[in-house]
Coordinates of C-alpha atoms in Angstrom, one line a residue:
X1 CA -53.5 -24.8 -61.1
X2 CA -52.4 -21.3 -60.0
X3 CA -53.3 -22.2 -56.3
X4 CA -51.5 -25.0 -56.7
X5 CA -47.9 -23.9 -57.4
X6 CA -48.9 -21.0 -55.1
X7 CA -48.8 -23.8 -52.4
X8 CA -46.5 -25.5 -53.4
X9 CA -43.8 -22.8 -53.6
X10 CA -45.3 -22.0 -50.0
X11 CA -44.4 -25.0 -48.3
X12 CA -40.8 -24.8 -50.2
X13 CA -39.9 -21.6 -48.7
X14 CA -41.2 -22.7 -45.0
X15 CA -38.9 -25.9 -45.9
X16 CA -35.5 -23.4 -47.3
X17 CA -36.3 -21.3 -43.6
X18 CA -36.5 -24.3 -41.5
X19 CA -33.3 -25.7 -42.8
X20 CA -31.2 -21.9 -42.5
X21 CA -32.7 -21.7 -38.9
X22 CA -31.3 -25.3 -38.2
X23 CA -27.4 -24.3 -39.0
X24 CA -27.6 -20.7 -36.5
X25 CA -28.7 -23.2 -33.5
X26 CA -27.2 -26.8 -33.1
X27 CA -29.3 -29.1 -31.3
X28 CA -28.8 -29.1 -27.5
X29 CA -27.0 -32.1 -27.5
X30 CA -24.3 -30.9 -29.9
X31 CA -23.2 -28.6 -27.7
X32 CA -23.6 -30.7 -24.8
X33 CA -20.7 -32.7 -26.2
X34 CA -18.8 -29.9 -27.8
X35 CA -18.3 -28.4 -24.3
X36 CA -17.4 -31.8 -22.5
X37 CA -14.8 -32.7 -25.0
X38 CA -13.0 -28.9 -25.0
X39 CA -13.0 -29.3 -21.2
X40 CA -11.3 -33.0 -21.2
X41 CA -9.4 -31.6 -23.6
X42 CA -8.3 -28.6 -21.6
X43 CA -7.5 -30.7 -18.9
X44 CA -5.0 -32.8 -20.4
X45 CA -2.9 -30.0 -22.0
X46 CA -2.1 -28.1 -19.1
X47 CA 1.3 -27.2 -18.7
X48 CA 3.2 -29.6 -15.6
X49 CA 4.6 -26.5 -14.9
X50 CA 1.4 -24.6 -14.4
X51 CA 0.3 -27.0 -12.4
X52 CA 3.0 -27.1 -10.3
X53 CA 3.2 -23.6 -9.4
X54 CA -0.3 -23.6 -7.4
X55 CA 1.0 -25.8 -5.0
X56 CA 4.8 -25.2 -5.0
X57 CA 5.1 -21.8 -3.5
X58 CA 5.8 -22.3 0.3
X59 CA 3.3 -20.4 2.4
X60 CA 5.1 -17.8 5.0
X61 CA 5.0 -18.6 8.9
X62 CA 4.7 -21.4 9.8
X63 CA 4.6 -23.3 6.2
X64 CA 3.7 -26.7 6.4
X65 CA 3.8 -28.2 2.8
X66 CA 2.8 -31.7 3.7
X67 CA -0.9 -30.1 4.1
X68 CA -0.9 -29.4 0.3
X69 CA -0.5 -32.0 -2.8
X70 CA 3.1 -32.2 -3.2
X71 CA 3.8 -31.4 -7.1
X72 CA 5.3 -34.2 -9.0
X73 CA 9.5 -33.9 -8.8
X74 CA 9.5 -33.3 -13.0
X75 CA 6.8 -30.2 -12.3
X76 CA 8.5 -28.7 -9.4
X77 CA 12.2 -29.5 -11.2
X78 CA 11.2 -27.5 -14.2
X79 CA 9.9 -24.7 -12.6
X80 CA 12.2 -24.4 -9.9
X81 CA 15.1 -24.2 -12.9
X82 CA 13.3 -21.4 -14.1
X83 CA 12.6 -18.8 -11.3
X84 CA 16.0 -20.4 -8.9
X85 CA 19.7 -19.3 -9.8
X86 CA 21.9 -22.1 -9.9
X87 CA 23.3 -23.4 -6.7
X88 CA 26.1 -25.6 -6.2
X89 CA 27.1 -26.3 -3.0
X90 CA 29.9 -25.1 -0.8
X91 CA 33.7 -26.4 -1.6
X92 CA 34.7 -25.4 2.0
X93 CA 33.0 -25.9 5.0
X94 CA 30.6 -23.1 6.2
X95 CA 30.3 -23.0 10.0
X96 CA 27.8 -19.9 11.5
X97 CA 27.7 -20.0 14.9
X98 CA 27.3 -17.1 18.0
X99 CA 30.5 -15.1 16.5
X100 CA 28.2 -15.3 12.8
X101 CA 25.3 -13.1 14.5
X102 CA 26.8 -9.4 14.1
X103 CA 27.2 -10.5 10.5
X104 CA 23.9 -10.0 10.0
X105 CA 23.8 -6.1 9.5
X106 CA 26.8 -6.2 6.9
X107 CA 25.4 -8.8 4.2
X108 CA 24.9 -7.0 1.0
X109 CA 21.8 -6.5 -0.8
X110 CA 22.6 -8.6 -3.8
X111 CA 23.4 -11.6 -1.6
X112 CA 19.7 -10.7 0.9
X113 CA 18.2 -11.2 -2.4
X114 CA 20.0 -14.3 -3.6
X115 CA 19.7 -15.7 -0.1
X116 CA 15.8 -14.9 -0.5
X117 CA 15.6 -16.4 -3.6
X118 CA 16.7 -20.0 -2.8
X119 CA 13.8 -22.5 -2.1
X120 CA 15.0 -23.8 1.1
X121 CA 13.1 -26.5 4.0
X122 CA 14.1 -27.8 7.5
X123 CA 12.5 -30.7 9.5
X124 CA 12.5 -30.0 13.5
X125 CA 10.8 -30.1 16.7
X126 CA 9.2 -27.7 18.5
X127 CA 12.0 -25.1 18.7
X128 CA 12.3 -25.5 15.3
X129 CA 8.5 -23.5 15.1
X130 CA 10.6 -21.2 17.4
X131 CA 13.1 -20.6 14.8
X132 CA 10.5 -20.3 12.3
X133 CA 9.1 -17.4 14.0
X134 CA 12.2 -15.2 14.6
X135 CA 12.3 -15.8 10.4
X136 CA 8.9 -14.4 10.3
X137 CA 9.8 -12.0 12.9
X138 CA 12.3 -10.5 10.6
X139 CA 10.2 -10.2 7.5
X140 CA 8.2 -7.7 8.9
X141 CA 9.6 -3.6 7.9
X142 CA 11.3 -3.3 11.4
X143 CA 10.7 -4.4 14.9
X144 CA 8.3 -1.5 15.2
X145 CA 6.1 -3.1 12.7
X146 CA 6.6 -6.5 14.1
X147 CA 4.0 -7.8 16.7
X148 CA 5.5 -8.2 20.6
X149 CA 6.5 -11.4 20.8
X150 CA 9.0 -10.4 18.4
X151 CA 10.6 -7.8 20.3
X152 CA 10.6 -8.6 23.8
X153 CA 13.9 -8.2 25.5
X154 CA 12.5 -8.0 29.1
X155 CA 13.0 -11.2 31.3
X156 CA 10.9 -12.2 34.5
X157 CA 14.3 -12.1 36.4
X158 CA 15.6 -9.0 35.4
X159 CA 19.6 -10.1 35.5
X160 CA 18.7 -12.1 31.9
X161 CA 17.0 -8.9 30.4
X162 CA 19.0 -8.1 27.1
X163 CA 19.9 -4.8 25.5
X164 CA 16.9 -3.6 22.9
X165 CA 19.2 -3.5 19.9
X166 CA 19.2 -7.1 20.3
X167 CA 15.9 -6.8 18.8
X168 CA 16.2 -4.1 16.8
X169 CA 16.4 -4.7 12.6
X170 CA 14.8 -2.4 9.4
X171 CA 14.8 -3.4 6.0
X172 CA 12.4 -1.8 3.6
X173 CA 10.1 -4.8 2.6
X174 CA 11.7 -6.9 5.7
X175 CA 13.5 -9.8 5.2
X176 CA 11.5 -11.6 2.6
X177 CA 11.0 -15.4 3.8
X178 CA 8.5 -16.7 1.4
X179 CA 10.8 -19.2 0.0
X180 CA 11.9 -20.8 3.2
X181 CA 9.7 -23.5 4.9
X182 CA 9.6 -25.2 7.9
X183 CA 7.9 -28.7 8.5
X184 CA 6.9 -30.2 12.3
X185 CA 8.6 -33.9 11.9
X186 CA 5.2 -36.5 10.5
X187 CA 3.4 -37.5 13.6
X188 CA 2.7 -41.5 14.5
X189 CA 5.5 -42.3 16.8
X190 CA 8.1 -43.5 14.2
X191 CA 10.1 -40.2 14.4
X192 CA 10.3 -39.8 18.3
X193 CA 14.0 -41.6 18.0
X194 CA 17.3 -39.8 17.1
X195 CA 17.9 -42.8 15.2
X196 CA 14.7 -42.3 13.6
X197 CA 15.2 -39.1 12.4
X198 CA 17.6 -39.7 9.0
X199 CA 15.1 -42.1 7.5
X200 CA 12.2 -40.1 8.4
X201 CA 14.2 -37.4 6.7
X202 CA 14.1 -39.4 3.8
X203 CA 10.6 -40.2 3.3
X204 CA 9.4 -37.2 3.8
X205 CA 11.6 -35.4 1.4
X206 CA 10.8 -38.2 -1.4
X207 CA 8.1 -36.4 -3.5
X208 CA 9.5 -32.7 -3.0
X209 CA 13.1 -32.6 -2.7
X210 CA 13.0 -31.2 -6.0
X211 CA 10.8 -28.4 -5.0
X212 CA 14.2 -27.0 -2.4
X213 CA 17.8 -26.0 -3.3
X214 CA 18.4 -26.4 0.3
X215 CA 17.5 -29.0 2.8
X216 CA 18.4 -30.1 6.3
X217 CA 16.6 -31.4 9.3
X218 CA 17.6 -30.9 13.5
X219 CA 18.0 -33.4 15.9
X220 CA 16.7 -31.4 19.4
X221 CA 17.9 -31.4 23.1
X222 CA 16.0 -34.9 23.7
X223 CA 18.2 -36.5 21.8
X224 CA 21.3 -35.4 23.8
X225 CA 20.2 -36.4 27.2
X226 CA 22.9 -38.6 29.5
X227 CA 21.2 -41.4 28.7
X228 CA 21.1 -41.5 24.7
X229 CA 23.2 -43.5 23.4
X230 CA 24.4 -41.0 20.0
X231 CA 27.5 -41.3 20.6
X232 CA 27.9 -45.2 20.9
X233 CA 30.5 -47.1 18.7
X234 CA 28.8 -49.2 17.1
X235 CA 24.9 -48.1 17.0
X236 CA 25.5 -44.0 17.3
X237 CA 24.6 -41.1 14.7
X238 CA 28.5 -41.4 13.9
X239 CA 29.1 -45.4 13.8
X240 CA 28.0 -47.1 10.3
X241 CA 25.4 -49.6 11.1
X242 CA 23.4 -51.9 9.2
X243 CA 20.4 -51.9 11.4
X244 CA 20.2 -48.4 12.0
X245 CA 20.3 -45.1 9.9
X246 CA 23.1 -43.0 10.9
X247 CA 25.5 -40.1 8.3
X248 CA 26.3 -42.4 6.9
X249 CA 23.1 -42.5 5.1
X250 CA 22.8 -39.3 5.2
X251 CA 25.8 -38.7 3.2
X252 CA 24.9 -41.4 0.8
X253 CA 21.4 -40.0 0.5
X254 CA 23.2 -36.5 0.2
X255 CA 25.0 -37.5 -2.5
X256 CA 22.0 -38.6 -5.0
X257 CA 21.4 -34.9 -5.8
X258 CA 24.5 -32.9 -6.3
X259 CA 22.3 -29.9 -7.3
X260 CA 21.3 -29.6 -3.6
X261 CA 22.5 -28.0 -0.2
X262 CA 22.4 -30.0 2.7
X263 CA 23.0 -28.1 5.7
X264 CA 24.1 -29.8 8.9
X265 CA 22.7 -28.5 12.4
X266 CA 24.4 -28.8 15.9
X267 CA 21.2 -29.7 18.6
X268 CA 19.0 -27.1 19.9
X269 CA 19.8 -27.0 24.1
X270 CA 18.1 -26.8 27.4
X271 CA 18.5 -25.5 30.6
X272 CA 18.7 -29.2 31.8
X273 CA 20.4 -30.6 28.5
X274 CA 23.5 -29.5 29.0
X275 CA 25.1 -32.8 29.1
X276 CA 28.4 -34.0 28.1
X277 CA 26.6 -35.9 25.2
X278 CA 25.5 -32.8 24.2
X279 CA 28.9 -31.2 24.2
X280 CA 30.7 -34.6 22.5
X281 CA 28.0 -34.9 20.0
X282 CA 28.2 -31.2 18.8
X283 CA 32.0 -31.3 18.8
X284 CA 31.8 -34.5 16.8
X285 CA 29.1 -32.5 14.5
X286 CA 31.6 -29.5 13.8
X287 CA 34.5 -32.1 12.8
X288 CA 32.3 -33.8 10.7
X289 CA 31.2 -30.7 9.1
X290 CA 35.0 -29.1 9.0
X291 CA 36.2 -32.6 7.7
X292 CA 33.4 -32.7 5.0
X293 CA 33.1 -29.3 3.8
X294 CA 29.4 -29.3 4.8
X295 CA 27.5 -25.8 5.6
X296 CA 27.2 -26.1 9.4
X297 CA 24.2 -24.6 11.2
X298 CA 25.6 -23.9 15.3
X299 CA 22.7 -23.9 17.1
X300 CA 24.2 -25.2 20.1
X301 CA 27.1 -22.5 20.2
X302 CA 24.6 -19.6 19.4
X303 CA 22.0 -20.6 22.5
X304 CA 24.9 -21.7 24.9
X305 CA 26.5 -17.8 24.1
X306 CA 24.9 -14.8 25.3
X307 CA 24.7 -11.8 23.7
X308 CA 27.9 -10.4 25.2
X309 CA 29.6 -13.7 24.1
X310 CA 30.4 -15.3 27.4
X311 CA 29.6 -18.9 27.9
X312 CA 26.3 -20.3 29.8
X313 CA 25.6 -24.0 31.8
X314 CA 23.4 -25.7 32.9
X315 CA 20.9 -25.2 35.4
X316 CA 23.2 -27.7 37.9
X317 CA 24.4 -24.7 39.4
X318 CA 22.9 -24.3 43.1
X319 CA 22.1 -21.2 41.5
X320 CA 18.0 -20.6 42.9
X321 CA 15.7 -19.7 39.6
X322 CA 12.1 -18.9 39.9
X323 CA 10.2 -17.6 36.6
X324 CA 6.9 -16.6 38.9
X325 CA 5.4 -19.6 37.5
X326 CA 8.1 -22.7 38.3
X327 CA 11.4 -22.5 40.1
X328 CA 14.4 -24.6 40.4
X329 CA 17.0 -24.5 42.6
X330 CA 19.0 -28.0 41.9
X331 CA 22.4 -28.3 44.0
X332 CA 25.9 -27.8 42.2
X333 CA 26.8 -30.6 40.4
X334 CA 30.6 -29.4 40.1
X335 CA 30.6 -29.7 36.4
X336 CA 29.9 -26.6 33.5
X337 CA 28.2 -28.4 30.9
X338 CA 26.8 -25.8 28.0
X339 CA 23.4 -25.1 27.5
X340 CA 21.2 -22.6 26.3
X341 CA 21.1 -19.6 28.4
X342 CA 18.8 -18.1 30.8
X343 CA 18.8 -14.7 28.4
X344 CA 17.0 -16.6 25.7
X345 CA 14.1 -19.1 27.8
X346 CA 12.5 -18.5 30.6
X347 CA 12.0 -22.7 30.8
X348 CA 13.3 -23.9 34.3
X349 CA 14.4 -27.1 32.7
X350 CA 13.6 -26.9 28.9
X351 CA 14.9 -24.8 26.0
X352 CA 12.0 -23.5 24.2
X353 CA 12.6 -19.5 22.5
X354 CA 9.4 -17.9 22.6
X355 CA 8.7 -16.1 25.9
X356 CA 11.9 -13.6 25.8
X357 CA 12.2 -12.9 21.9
X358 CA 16.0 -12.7 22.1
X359 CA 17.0 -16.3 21.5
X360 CA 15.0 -16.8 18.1
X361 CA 15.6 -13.5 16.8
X362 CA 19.3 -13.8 16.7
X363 CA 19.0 -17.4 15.5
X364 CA 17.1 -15.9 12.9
X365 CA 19.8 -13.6 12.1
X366 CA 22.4 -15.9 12.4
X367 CA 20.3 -18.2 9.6
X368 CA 20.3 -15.3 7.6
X369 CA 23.9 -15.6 7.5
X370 CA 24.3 -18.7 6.5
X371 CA 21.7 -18.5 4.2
X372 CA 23.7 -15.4 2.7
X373 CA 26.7 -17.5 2.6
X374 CA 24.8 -20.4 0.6
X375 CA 23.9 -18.0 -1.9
X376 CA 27.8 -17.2 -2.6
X377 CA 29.0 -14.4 0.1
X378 CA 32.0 -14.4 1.1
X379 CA 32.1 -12.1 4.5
X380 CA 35.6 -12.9 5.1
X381 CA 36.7 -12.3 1.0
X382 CA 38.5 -15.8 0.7

């Protein structure tokens, strides 16, 4: 009987140990399931917000944000209201054009910093990645610290070699682009058009127009030839048209988000483009601007100025130019038309900034200005 309840009390205990050693380790499964529903769970509670900032900071030079997910507009609204100032835009016109550059070395810090601190994208060609560059340019310490196609003031034909200061900036921590973005216009043929360009603007600026404070987009040289017809009455950039988009459009599109600064560009120019659509079409651009109290970008009047301020036209000029690679030597037309000059492109026909650094770096500067200006400085106190 003793050896009985001897094994009996045995097999209890093994039964009591079992049962504790059960409770320290759940079943693999369990935990299996534990994990997969504190993960789904997880993923469903993260902040919009915190999602958002991953893929709402612009990358620096050149930023292309239609390579990342664009954040949803509620995401990038709520956590653009938190780390952007309010901006409201401009009751007068702003106009910055070649006369705007030496403002560059006389904005105040506080305004640098609000200027830097606006989320801000524009849509353009090819020079437009020029312009992108003399922004990058800048953010470096000082031209010293900037790599050389930054800084070169030398031309293949000596007489368009510029003065070094024209290059020459310092800012401890350089001029802090981060924030400012530039986007090639989307590729597939149905942006080549001037006409093209305000609805492209549109679509491509429908999921993240709430990740900027400022937007804008340029139309380029090419669409300023003789031959365009931008200026025509009805079907032109300035004529309301039903079958066409046009500022109209803009302007209503504009108004849909009051919280936003649209900035308004004159064309970029080229040795060749100089026309007198060029110079109608950017005179009707400043009026509109003036007449509309719009922030105007004056690309045209900064290239077509150099750097002492006198005018430069065209390349119809019977003037002989020869770059060592491609020369010109067209006969003299009679007529001045403005177009970029020689000082800041070494193109023969073309307009492009990036062999002499001298053109994009006081574009740059001059965008700096304007930016400045956006953010609420007033260089001229009124």
């Amino acid at each position: 009987m003793q050896k009985f309840f001897f094994i009996l009390a045995t097999l209890l205990l093994i039964t009591l140990t079992a049962t504790s050693c059960g409770v320290e380790t759940p079943p693999q499964p369990t935990a299996t399931a534990t994990r997969t529903t504190a993960s789904t769970a997880i993923s469903t509670t993260i902040p919009p917000t915190t999602a958002a900032a991953e893929t709402a900071v612009p990358p620096t030079t050149p930023p292309l944000p239609t390579e990342t997910t664009p954040p949803t507009a509620t995401a990038v609204a709520e956590e653009t209201a938190v780390a952007t100032p309010p901006i409201t835009a401009p009751v007068n016109a702003i106009i910055v054009d070649h006369t705007s550059v030496a403002l560059f070395e006389q904005i105040p810090e506080e305004y640098l910093q609000a200027a830097a601190a606006l989320h801000m994208l524009f849509i353009d060609r090819s020079v437009g990645a020029n312009i992108s560059d003399g922004l990058s340019c800048l953010a470096f310490d000082s031209d010293e610290a900037a790599p050389s196609h930054c800084k070169r003031y030398t031309h293949t034909v000596p007489a368009y070699s510029s003065d070094p200061s024209e290059v020459n900036w310092a800012r401890s921590g350089g001029y802090n682009r981060d924030n400012w973005s530039y986007d090639f216009w989307e590729e597939g043929g149905g942006c080549n058009q001037w006409y093209d360009k305000v609805g492209c603007f549109i679509n491509m600026m429908a999921t993240r127009i709430n990740q900027y404070d400022v937007v804008s987009f340029q139309l380029s040289y090419l669409a300023v030839e003789e031959t365009s017809d931008i200026l025509a009455q009805p079907g032109g950039f300035f004529a309301d048209n039903a079958d066409r988009y046009d500022v109209y459009d803009l302007a209503a599109y504009e108004a849909q988000y009051p919280d936003k600064v649209f900035i308004y560009w004159t064309t970029s120019l080229a040795r060749g483009i100089g026309s007198q659509i060029a110079t109608d079409f950017n005179d009707q651009m400043r009026q509109y601007a003036i007449a509309n109290s719009k922030p105007l970008f004056d690309v045209a009047d900064i290239l077509s100025h150099a750097p002492d301020g006198s005018p430069c036209y065209d390349n119809r000029d019977g003037i002989a130019y020869d770059n060592g690679n491609n020369s010109e030597n067209y006969a003299d037309d009679g007529i001045n038309q403005l177009a970029i000059c020689p000082h800041y492109t070494t193109e023969t026909d073309g307009g492009h900034l990036g062999s002499v650094s001298v053109g994009k770096i006081r574009v740059a500067k001059a965008f700096w200005v304007l930016m400045a200006e956006i953010a609420g400085w007033q260089p001229n106190g009124d």
